[in-house]
């Protein structure tokens, strides 16, 4: 199993191969947990989303179209997780009021901001940090995370056209800042 790529593992999962699912989970779950924690500090939600995501993978592995449509197994997995995370946020917002103490918390930099500061420095890092947050989010998702326009749209809950527009504006701003 270790020599198979993720796409082949998903093909085996679609046929009910539990060993292939275990290997797929072993390879992708640490990465998935980190990405979800970047977007959600609530460990309970992260755990729920992880469980729902891998359950969906087990049930729907046969629906994975793969490289035939320009997709990757990891991209497909992240799309499922991003949708489950958005659903979890909607359920939580619908069923509960934020605790009063939530308004009193001090603002700390997001994990993405800290990671960005640690990995992208110099003029490029400065230019990225000066971008408007909505432009920086799109650029981070598409360039640093390697997501497609569609995956970025799902992740951020935006129309694809908005993602394309923001990506273009971010690139223009970066070019201007770096010249």
PDB file of N, CA, C and O in Angstrom, residues 57-124:
ATOM      1  N   UNK A  57     -15.535  10.157   2.646  1.00  0.00           N
ATOM      2  CA  UNK A  57     -14.560   9.530   1.742  1.00  0.00           C
ATOM      3  C   UNK A  57     -14.872   8.045   1.605  1.00  0.00           C
ATOM      4  O   UNK A  57     -14.887   7.500   0.508  1.00  0.00           O
ATOM      5  N   UNK A  58     -15.116   7.386   2.720  1.00  0.00           N
ATOM      6  CA  UNK A  58     -15.412   5.945   2.688  1.00  0.00           C
ATOM      7  C   UNK A  58     -16.656   5.672   1.849  1.00  0.00           C
ATOM      8  O   UNK A  58     -16.686   4.755   1.034  1.00  0.00           O
ATOM      9  N   UNK A  59     -17.675   6.506   2.043  1.00  0.00           N
ATOM     10  CA  UNK A  59     -18.939   6.283   1.345  1.00  0.00           C
ATOM     11  C   UNK A  59     -18.911   6.701  -0.121  1.00  0.00           C
ATOM     12  O   UNK A  59     -19.612   6.107  -0.940  1.00  0.00           O
ATOM     13  N   UNK A  60     -18.144   7.739  -0.441  1.00  0.00           N
ATOM     14  CA  UNK A  60     -18.234   8.327  -1.781  1.00  0.00           C
ATOM     15  C   UNK A  60     -16.943   8.228  -2.583  1.00  0.00           C
ATOM     16  O   UNK A  60     -16.772   8.957  -3.557  1.00  0.00           O
ATOM     17  N   UNK A  61     -16.041   7.367  -2.213  1.00  0.00           N
ATOM     18  CA  UNK A  61     -14.772   7.260  -2.941  1.00  0.00           C
ATOM     19  C   UNK A  61     -14.992   6.961  -4.419  1.00  0.00           C
ATOM     20  O   UNK A  61     -14.212   7.387  -5.263  1.00  0.00           O
ATOM     21  N   UNK A  62     -16.056   6.273  -4.741  1.00  0.00           N
ATOM     22  CA  UNK A  62     -16.354   5.974  -6.137  1.00  0.00           C
ATOM     23  C   UNK A  62     -16.713   7.204  -6.948  1.00  0.00           C
ATOM     24  O   UNK A  62     -16.612   7.203  -8.167  1.00  0.00           O
ATOM     25  N   UNK A  63     -17.087   8.292  -6.282  1.00  0.00           N
ATOM     26  CA  UNK A  63     -17.445   9.528  -6.975  1.00  0.00           C
ATOM     27  C   UNK A  63     -16.225  10.371  -7.330  1.00  0.00           C
ATOM     28  O   UNK A  63     -16.346  11.345  -8.063  1.00  0.00           O
ATOM     29  N   UNK A  64     -15.056   9.999  -6.828  1.00  0.00           N
ATOM     30  CA  UNK A  64     -13.840  10.754  -7.109  1.00  0.00           C
ATOM     31  C   UNK A  64     -13.477  10.585  -8.579  1.00  0.00           C
ATOM     32  O   UNK A  64     -13.230   9.491  -9.045  1.00  0.00           O
ATOM     33  N   UNK A  65     -13.470  11.704  -9.313  1.00  0.00           N
ATOM     34  CA  UNK A  65     -13.190  11.657 -10.748  1.00  0.00           C
ATOM     35  C   UNK A  65     -11.696  11.671 -11.030  1.00  0.00           C
ATOM     36  O   UNK A  65     -11.253  11.186 -12.068  1.00  0.00           O
ATOM     37  N   UNK A  66     -10.921  12.244 -10.149  1.00  0.00           N
ATOM     38  CA  UNK A  66      -9.470  12.200 -10.263  1.00  0.00           C
ATOM     39  C   UNK A  66      -8.868  13.047 -11.340  1.00  0.00           C
ATOM     40  O   UNK A  66      -9.422  14.059 -11.761  1.00  0.00           O
ATOM     41  N   UNK A  67      -7.717  12.598 -11.796  1.00  0.00           N
ATOM     42  CA  UNK A  67      -6.939  13.368 -12.763  1.00  0.00           C
ATOM     43  C   UNK A  67      -7.648  13.486 -14.110  1.00  0.00           C
ATOM     44  O   UNK A  67      -7.285  14.334 -14.916  1.00  0.00           O
ATOM     45  N   UNK A  68      -8.657  12.664 -14.341  1.00  0.00           N
ATOM     46  CA  UNK A  68      -9.406  12.750 -15.596  1.00  0.00           C
ATOM     47  C   UNK A  68     -10.071  14.116 -15.753  1.00  0.00           C
ATOM     48  O   UNK A  68     -10.294  14.575 -16.869  1.00  0.00           O
ATOM     49  N   UNK A  69     -10.389  14.767 -14.642  1.00  0.00           N
ATOM     50  CA  UNK A  69     -10.998  16.104 -14.692  1.00  0.00           C
ATOM     51  C   UNK A  69     -10.073  17.154 -14.085  1.00  0.00           C
ATOM     52  O   UNK A  69     -10.504  18.240 -13.717  1.00  0.00           O
ATOM     53  N   UNK A  70      -8.807  16.835 -13.947  1.00  0.00           N
ATOM     54  CA  UNK A  70      -7.836  17.803 -13.442  1.00  0.00           C
ATOM     55  C   UNK A  70      -7.790  17.907 -11.940  1.00  0.00           C
ATOM     56  O   UNK A  70      -7.221  18.851 -11.401  1.00  0.00           O
ATOM     57  N   UNK A  71      -8.365  16.959 -11.233  1.00  0.00           N
ATOM     58  CA  UNK A  71      -8.382  17.000  -9.784  1.00  0.00           C
ATOM     59  C   UNK A  71      -7.346  16.084  -9.167  1.00  0.00           C
ATOM     60  O   UNK A  71      -6.762  15.235  -9.835  1.00  0.00           O
ATOM     61  N   UNK A  72      -7.120  16.285  -7.883  1.00  0.00           N
ATOM     62  CA  UNK A  72      -6.218  15.414  -7.136  1.00  0.00           C
ATOM     63  C   UNK A  72      -6.982  14.819  -5.971  1.00  0.00           C
ATOM     64  O   UNK A  72      -7.992  15.372  -5.531  1.00  0.00           O
ATOM     65  N   UNK A  73      -6.491  13.732  -5.459  1.00  0.00           N
ATOM     66  CA  UNK A  73      -7.134  13.085  -4.315  1.00  0.00           C
ATOM     67  C   UNK A  73      -7.123  14.000  -3.104  1.00  0.00           C
ATOM     68  O   UNK A  73      -8.121  14.119  -2.385  1.00  0.00           O
ATOM     69  N   UNK A  74      -6.006  14.672  -2.886  1.00  0.00           N
ATOM     70  CA  UNK A  74      -5.894  15.559  -1.729  1.00  0.00           C
ATOM     71  C   UNK A  74      -6.794  16.782  -1.900  1.00  0.00           C
ATOM     72  O   UNK A  74      -7.426  17.242  -0.952  1.00  0.00           O
ATOM     73  N   UNK A  75      -6.884  17.298  -3.120  1.00  0.00           N
ATOM     74  CA  UNK A  75      -7.786  18.420  -3.382  1.00  0.00           C
ATOM     75  C   UNK A  75      -9.239  18.031  -3.162  1.00  0.00           C
ATOM     76  O   UNK A  75     -10.021  18.801  -2.603  1.00  0.00           O
ATOM     77  N   UNK A  76      -9.601  16.832  -3.613  1.00  0.00           N
ATOM     78  CA  UNK A  76     -10.960  16.326  -3.411  1.00  0.00           C
ATOM     79  C   UNK A  76     -11.250  16.186  -1.918  1.00  0.00           C
ATOM     80  O   UNK A  76     -12.306  16.585  -1.438  1.00  0.00           O
ATOM     81  N   UNK A  77     -10.290  15.629  -1.194  1.00  0.00           N
ATOM     82  CA  UNK A  77     -10.434  15.469   0.254  1.00  0.00           C
ATOM     83  C   UNK A  77     -10.621  16.823   0.919  1.00  0.00           C
ATOM     84  O   UNK A  77     -11.503  16.989   1.766  1.00  0.00           O
ATOM     85  N   UNK A  78      -9.799  17.817   0.552  1.00  0.00           N
ATOM     86  CA  UNK A  78      -9.905  19.137   1.176  1.00  0.00           C
ATOM     87  C   UNK A  78     -11.232  19.801   0.834  1.00  0.00           C
ATOM     88  O   UNK A  78     -11.825  20.495   1.666  1.00  0.00           O
ATOM     89  N   UNK A  79     -11.739  19.589  -0.377  1.00  0.00           N
ATOM     90  CA  UNK A  79     -13.040  20.151  -0.746  1.00  0.00           C
ATOM     91  C   UNK A  79     -14.131  19.587   0.156  1.00  0.00           C
ATOM     92  O   UNK A  79     -14.992  20.332   0.637  1.00  0.00           O
ATOM     93  N   UNK A  80     -14.085  18.293   0.393  1.00  0.00           N
ATOM     94  CA  UNK A  80     -15.066  17.676   1.295  1.00  0.00           C
ATOM     95  C   UNK A  80     -14.928  18.278   2.694  1.00  0.00           C
ATOM     96  O   UNK A  80     -15.918  18.667   3.320  1.00  0.00           O
ATOM     97  N   UNK A  81     -13.712  18.362   3.195  1.00  0.00           N
ATOM     98  CA  UNK A  81     -13.483  18.886   4.549  1.00  0.00           C
ATOM     99  C   UNK A  81     -13.919  20.338   4.655  1.00  0.00           C
ATOM    100  O   UNK A  81     -14.541  20.730   5.655  1.00  0.00           O
ATOM    101  N   UNK A  82     -13.607  21.147   3.658  1.00  0.00           N
ATOM    102  CA  UNK A  82     -13.988  22.565   3.693  1.00  0.00           C
ATOM    103  C   UNK A  82     -15.507  22.710   3.735  1.00  0.00           C
ATOM    104  O   UNK A  82     -16.040  23.536   4.487  1.00  0.00           O
ATOM    105  N   UNK A  83     -16.193  21.899   2.964  1.00  0.00           N
ATOM    106  CA  UNK A  83     -17.662  21.948   2.983  1.00  0.00           C
ATOM    107  C   UNK A  83     -18.201  21.526   4.347  1.00  0.00           C
ATOM    108  O   UNK A  83     -19.147  22.123   4.867  1.00  0.00           O
ATOM    109  N   UNK A  84     -17.616  20.482   4.905  1.00  0.00           N
ATOM    110  CA  UNK A  84     -18.059  20.014   6.229  1.00  0.00           C
ATOM    111  C   UNK A  84     -17.779  21.081   7.299  1.00  0.00           C
ATOM    112  O   UNK A  84     -18.562  21.262   8.222  1.00  0.00           O
ATOM    113  N   UNK A  85     -16.667  21.793   7.168  1.00  0.00           N
ATOM    114  CA  UNK A  85     -16.335  22.849   8.123  1.00  0.00           C
ATOM    115  C   UNK A  85     -17.341  23.997   8.022  1.00  0.00           C
ATOM    116  O   UNK A  85     -17.833  24.495   9.038  1.00  0.00           O
ATOM    117  N   UNK A  86     -17.669  24.394   6.809  1.00  0.00           N
ATOM    118  CA  UNK A  86     -18.674  25.441   6.614  1.00  0.00           C
ATOM    119  C   UNK A  86     -20.006  24.985   7.193  1.00  0.00           C
ATOM    120  O   UNK A  86     -20.686  25.751   7.890  1.00  0.00           O
ATOM    121  N   UNK A  87     -20.385  23.743   6.942  1.00  0.00           N
ATOM    122  CA  UNK A  87     -21.635  23.214   7.504  1.00  0.00           C
ATOM    123  C   UNK A  87     -21.609  23.247   9.032  1.00  0.00           C
ATOM    124  O   UNK A  87     -22.604  23.597   9.669  1.00  0.00           O
ATOM    125  N   UNK A  88     -20.476  22.887   9.611  1.00  0.00           N
ATOM    126  CA  UNK A  88     -20.358  22.889  11.082  1.00  0.00           C
ATOM    127  C   UNK A  88     -20.495  24.300  11.620  1.00  0.00           C
ATOM    128  O   UNK A  88     -21.165  24.524  12.641  1.00  0.00           O
ATOM    129  N   UNK A  89     -19.881  25.274  10.955  1.00  0.00           N
ATOM    130  CA  UNK A  89     -20.010  26.669  11.386  1.00  0.00           C
ATOM    131  C   UNK A  89     -21.460  27.129  11.283  1.00  0.00           C
ATOM    132  O   UNK A  89     -21.971  27.811  12.178  1.00  0.00           O
ATOM    133  N   UNK A  90     -22.135  26.745  10.216  1.00  0.00           N
ATOM    134  CA  UNK A  90     -23.540  27.136  10.057  1.00  0.00           C
ATOM    135  C   UNK A  90     -24.411  26.506  11.135  1.00  0.00           C
ATOM    136  O   UNK A  90     -25.293  27.169  11.689  1.00  0.00           O
ATOM    137  N   UNK A  91     -24.187  25.215  11.408  1.00  0.00           N
ATOM    138  CA  UNK A  91     -24.971  24.554  12.466  1.00  0.00           C
ATOM    139  C   UNK A  91     -24.745  25.240  13.807  1.00  0.00           C
ATOM    140  O   UNK A  91     -25.681  25.499  14.551  1.00  0.00           O
ATOM    141  N   UNK A  92     -23.486  25.500  14.097  1.00  0.00           N
ATOM    142  CA  UNK A  92     -23.143  26.126  15.374  1.00  0.00           C
ATOM    143  C   UNK A  92     -23.760  27.519  15.477  1.00  0.00           C
ATOM    144  O   UNK A  92     -24.298  27.891  16.499  1.00  0.00           O
ATOM    145  N   UNK A  93     -23.697  28.297  14.406  1.00  0.00           N
ATOM    146  CA  UNK A  93     -24.246  29.652  14.418  1.00  0.00           C
ATOM    147  C   UNK A  93     -25.765  29.624  14.525  1.00  0.00           C
ATOM    148  O   UNK A  93     -26.366  30.485  15.162  1.00  0.00           O
ATOM    149  N   UNK A  94     -26.363  28.620  13.924  1.00  0.00           N
ATOM    150  CA  UNK A  94     -27.813  28.514  13.932  1.00  0.00           C
ATOM    151  C   UNK A  94     -28.341  28.102  15.310  1.00  0.00           C
ATOM    152  O   UNK A  94     -29.395  28.544  15.734  1.00  0.00           O
ATOM    153  N   UNK A  95     -27.598  27.266  16.006  1.00  0.00           N
ATOM    154  CA  UNK A  95     -28.087  26.696  17.255  1.00  0.00           C
ATOM    155  C   UNK A  95     -27.590  27.379  18.524  1.00  0.00           C
ATOM    156  O   UNK A  95     -28.075  27.070  19.598  1.00  0.00           O
ATOM    157  N   UNK A  96     -26.637  28.237  18.418  1.00  0.00           N
ATOM    158  CA  UNK A  96     -26.074  28.798  19.644  1.00  0.00           C
ATOM    159  C   UNK A  96     -25.697  30.253  19.463  1.00  0.00           C
ATOM    160  O   UNK A  96     -25.322  30.700  18.395  1.00  0.00           O
ATOM    161  N   UNK A  97     -25.820  30.962  20.540  1.00  0.00           N
ATOM    162  CA  UNK A  97     -25.347  32.337  20.610  1.00  0.00           C
ATOM    163  C   UNK A  97     -23.901  32.303  21.071  1.00  0.00           C
ATOM    164  O   UNK A  97     -23.528  31.453  21.882  1.00  0.00           O
ATOM    165  N   UNK A  98     -23.064  33.212  20.592  1.00  0.00           N
ATOM    166  CA  UNK A  98     -21.690  33.214  21.087  1.00  0.00           C
ATOM    167  C   UNK A  98     -21.669  33.569  22.567  1.00  0.00           C
ATOM    168  O   UNK A  98     -22.470  34.388  23.028  1.00  0.00           O
ATOM    169  N   UNK A  99     -20.793  32.933  23.320  1.00  0.00           N
ATOM    170  CA  UNK A  99     -20.722  33.250  24.741  1.00  0.00           C
ATOM    171  C   UNK A  99     -20.280  34.698  24.942  1.00  0.00           C
ATOM    172  O   UNK A  99     -19.518  35.233  24.139  1.00  0.00           O
ATOM    173  N   UNK A 100     -20.764  35.333  26.000  1.00  0.00           N
ATOM    174  CA  UNK A 100     -20.400  36.736  26.231  1.00  0.00           C
ATOM    175  C   UNK A 100     -18.890  36.938  26.340  1.00  0.00           C
ATOM    176  O   UNK A 100     -18.373  37.970  25.949  1.00  0.00           O
ATOM    177  N   UNK A 101     -18.186  35.955  26.855  1.00  0.00           N
ATOM    178  CA  UNK A 101     -16.737  36.092  27.012  1.00  0.00           C
ATOM    179  C   UNK A 101     -16.022  36.149  25.663  1.00  0.00           C
ATOM    180  O   UNK A 101     -14.906  36.653  25.573  1.00  0.00           O
ATOM    181  N   UNK A 102     -16.668  35.677  24.616  1.00  0.00           N
ATOM    182  CA  UNK A 102     -16.023  35.667  23.300  1.00  0.00           C
ATOM    183  C   UNK A 102     -15.741  37.076  22.814  1.00  0.00           C
ATOM    184  O   UNK A 102     -14.754  37.314  22.119  1.00  0.00           O
ATOM    185  N   UNK A 103     -16.593  38.013  23.169  1.00  0.00           N
ATOM    186  CA  UNK A 103     -16.400  39.390  22.736  1.00  0.00           C
ATOM    187  C   UNK A 103     -15.244  40.057  23.474  1.00  0.00           C
ATOM    188  O   UNK A 103     -14.688  41.034  23.001  1.00  0.00           O
ATOM    189  N   UNK A 104     -14.870  39.520  24.628  1.00  0.00           N
ATOM    190  CA  UNK A 104     -13.835  40.135  25.443  1.00  0.00           C
ATOM    191  C   UNK A 104     -12.435  39.644  25.119  1.00  0.00           C
ATOM    192  O   UNK A 104     -11.463  40.198  25.624  1.00  0.00           O
ATOM    193  N   UNK A 105     -12.304  38.600  24.303  1.00  0.00           N
ATOM    194  CA  UNK A 105     -10.986  38.042  24.014  1.00  0.00           C
ATOM    195  C   UNK A 105     -10.142  39.020  23.214  1.00  0.00           C
ATOM    196  O   UNK A 105     -10.647  39.761  22.378  1.00  0.00           O
ATOM    197  N   UNK A 106      -8.860  38.988  23.466  1.00  0.00           N
ATOM    198  CA  UNK A 106      -7.944  39.822  22.702  1.00  0.00           C
ATOM    199  C   UNK A 106      -7.667  39.161  21.361  1.00  0.00           C
ATOM    200  O   UNK A 106      -7.703  37.945  21.234  1.00  0.00           O
ATOM    201  N   UNK A 107      -7.389  39.961  20.379  1.00  0.00           N
ATOM    202  CA  UNK A 107      -7.125  39.458  19.044  1.00  0.00           C
ATOM    203  C   UNK A 107      -5.664  39.030  18.963  1.00  0.00           C
ATOM    204  O   UNK A 107      -4.765  39.785  19.315  1.00  0.00           O
ATOM    205  N   UNK A 108      -5.464  37.795  18.522  1.00  0.00           N
ATOM    206  CA  UNK A 108      -4.109  37.280  18.317  1.00  0.00           C
ATOM    207  C   UNK A 108      -3.972  36.944  16.844  1.00  0.00           C
ATOM    208  O   UNK A 108      -4.956  36.656  16.167  1.00  0.00           O
ATOM    209  N   UNK A 109      -2.761  36.966  16.324  1.00  0.00           N
ATOM    210  CA  UNK A 109      -2.592  36.631  14.911  1.00  0.00           C
ATOM    211  C   UNK A 109      -3.040  35.205  14.623  1.00  0.00           C
ATOM    212  O   UNK A 109      -2.824  34.307  15.427  1.00  0.00           O
ATOM    213  N   UNK A 110      -3.650  35.021  13.474  1.00  0.00           N
ATOM    214  CA  UNK A 110      -4.076  33.689  13.060  1.00  0.00           C
ATOM    215  C   UNK A 110      -2.855  32.829  12.792  1.00  0.00           C
ATOM    216  O   UNK A 110      -1.778  33.332  12.478  1.00  0.00           O
ATOM    217  N   UNK A 111      -3.038  31.533  12.894  1.00  0.00           N
ATOM    218  CA  UNK A 111      -1.942  30.600  12.628  1.00  0.00           C
ATOM    219  C   UNK A 111      -1.406  30.796  11.216  1.00  0.00           C
ATOM    220  O   UNK A 111      -0.204  30.694  10.982  1.00  0.00           O
ATOM    221  N   UNK A 112      -2.310  31.105  10.268  1.00  0.00           N
ATOM    222  CA  UNK A 112      -1.875  31.335   8.897  1.00  0.00           C
ATOM    223  C   UNK A 112      -0.944  32.536   8.804  1.00  0.00           C
ATOM    224  O   UNK A 112       0.030  32.528   8.070  1.00  0.00           O
ATOM    225  N   UNK A 113      -1.265  33.593   9.577  1.00  0.00           N
ATOM    226  CA  UNK A 113      -0.423  34.785   9.567  1.00  0.00           C
ATOM    227  C   UNK A 113       0.957  34.469  10.125  1.00  0.00           C
ATOM    228  O   UNK A 113       1.965  34.923   9.602  1.00  0.00           O
ATOM    229  N   UNK A 114       0.994  33.696  11.207  1.00  0.00           N
ATOM    230  CA  UNK A 114       2.279  33.335  11.805  1.00  0.00           C
ATOM    231  C   UNK A 114       3.081  32.444  10.863  1.00  0.00           C
ATOM    232  O   UNK A 114       4.287  32.612  10.711  1.00  0.00           O
ATOM    233  N   UNK A 115       2.396  31.493  10.228  1.00  0.00           N
ATOM    234  CA  UNK A 115       3.091  30.615   9.280  1.00  0.00           C
ATOM    235  C   UNK A 115       3.607  31.411   8.091  1.00  0.00           C
ATOM    236  O   UNK A 115       4.727  31.211   7.625  1.00  0.00           O
ATOM    237  N   UNK A 116       2.790  32.341   7.622  1.00  0.00           N
ATOM    238  CA  UNK A 116       3.188  33.176   6.499  1.00  0.00           C
ATOM    239  C   UNK A 116       4.412  34.005   6.860  1.00  0.00           C
ATOM    240  O   UNK A 116       5.356  34.109   6.091  1.00  0.00           O
ATOM    241  N   UNK A 117       4.412  34.565   8.049  1.00  0.00           N
ATOM    242  CA  UNK A 117       5.549  35.376   8.491  1.00  0.00           C
ATOM    243  C   UNK A 117       6.816  34.532   8.581  1.00  0.00           C
ATOM    244  O   UNK A 117       7.905  35.011   8.281  1.00  0.00           O
ATOM    245  N   UNK A 118       6.668  33.277   8.973  1.00  0.00           N
ATOM    246  CA  UNK A 118       7.830  32.407   9.111  1.00  0.00           C
ATOM    247  C   UNK A 118       8.356  31.866   7.797  1.00  0.00           C
ATOM    248  O   UNK A 118       9.526  31.550   7.677  1.00  0.00           O
ATOM    249  N   UNK A 119       7.483  31.756   6.780  1.00  0.00           N
ATOM    250  CA  UNK A 119       7.918  31.144   5.532  1.00  0.00           C
ATOM    251  C   UNK A 119       8.177  32.146   4.420  1.00  0.00           C
ATOM    252  O   UNK A 119       8.982  31.880   3.545  1.00  0.00           O
ATOM    253  N   UNK A 120       7.483  33.257   4.424  1.00  0.00           N
ATOM    254  CA  UNK A 120       7.649  34.247   3.364  1.00  0.00           C
ATOM    255  C   UNK A 120       8.147  35.528   3.997  1.00  0.00           C
ATOM    256  O   UNK A 120       7.441  36.192   4.734  1.00  0.00           O
ATOM    257  N   UNK A 121       9.369  35.840   3.705  1.00  0.00           N
ATOM    258  CA  UNK A 121       9.960  37.028   4.308  1.00  0.00           C
ATOM    259  C   UNK A 121      10.352  38.039   3.261  1.00  0.00           C
ATOM    260  O   UNK A 121      10.011  37.937   2.090  1.00  0.00           O
ATOM    261  N   UNK A 122      11.087  39.020   3.691  1.00  0.00           N
ATOM    262  CA  UNK A 122      11.598  40.048   2.799  1.00  0.00           C
ATOM    263  C   UNK A 122      10.504  40.873   2.178  1.00  0.00           C
ATOM    264  O   UNK A 122       9.435  41.082   2.747  1.00  0.00           O
ATOM    265  N   UNK A 123      10.779  41.363   0.971  1.00  0.00           N
ATOM    266  CA  UNK A 123       9.844  42.233   0.268  1.00  0.00           C
ATOM    267  C   UNK A 123       8.528  41.523  -0.052  1.00  0.00           C
ATOM    268  O   UNK A 123       7.458  42.113   0.043  1.00  0.00           O
ATOM    269  N   UNK A 124       8.615  40.234  -0.406  1.00  0.00           N
ATOM    270  CA  UNK A 124       7.402  39.481  -0.734  1.00  0.00           C
ATOM    271  C   UNK A 124       6.512  39.354   0.503  1.00  0.00           C
ATOM    272  O   UNK A 124       5.305  39.574   0.440  1.00  0.00           O
TER     273      UNK A 124
END
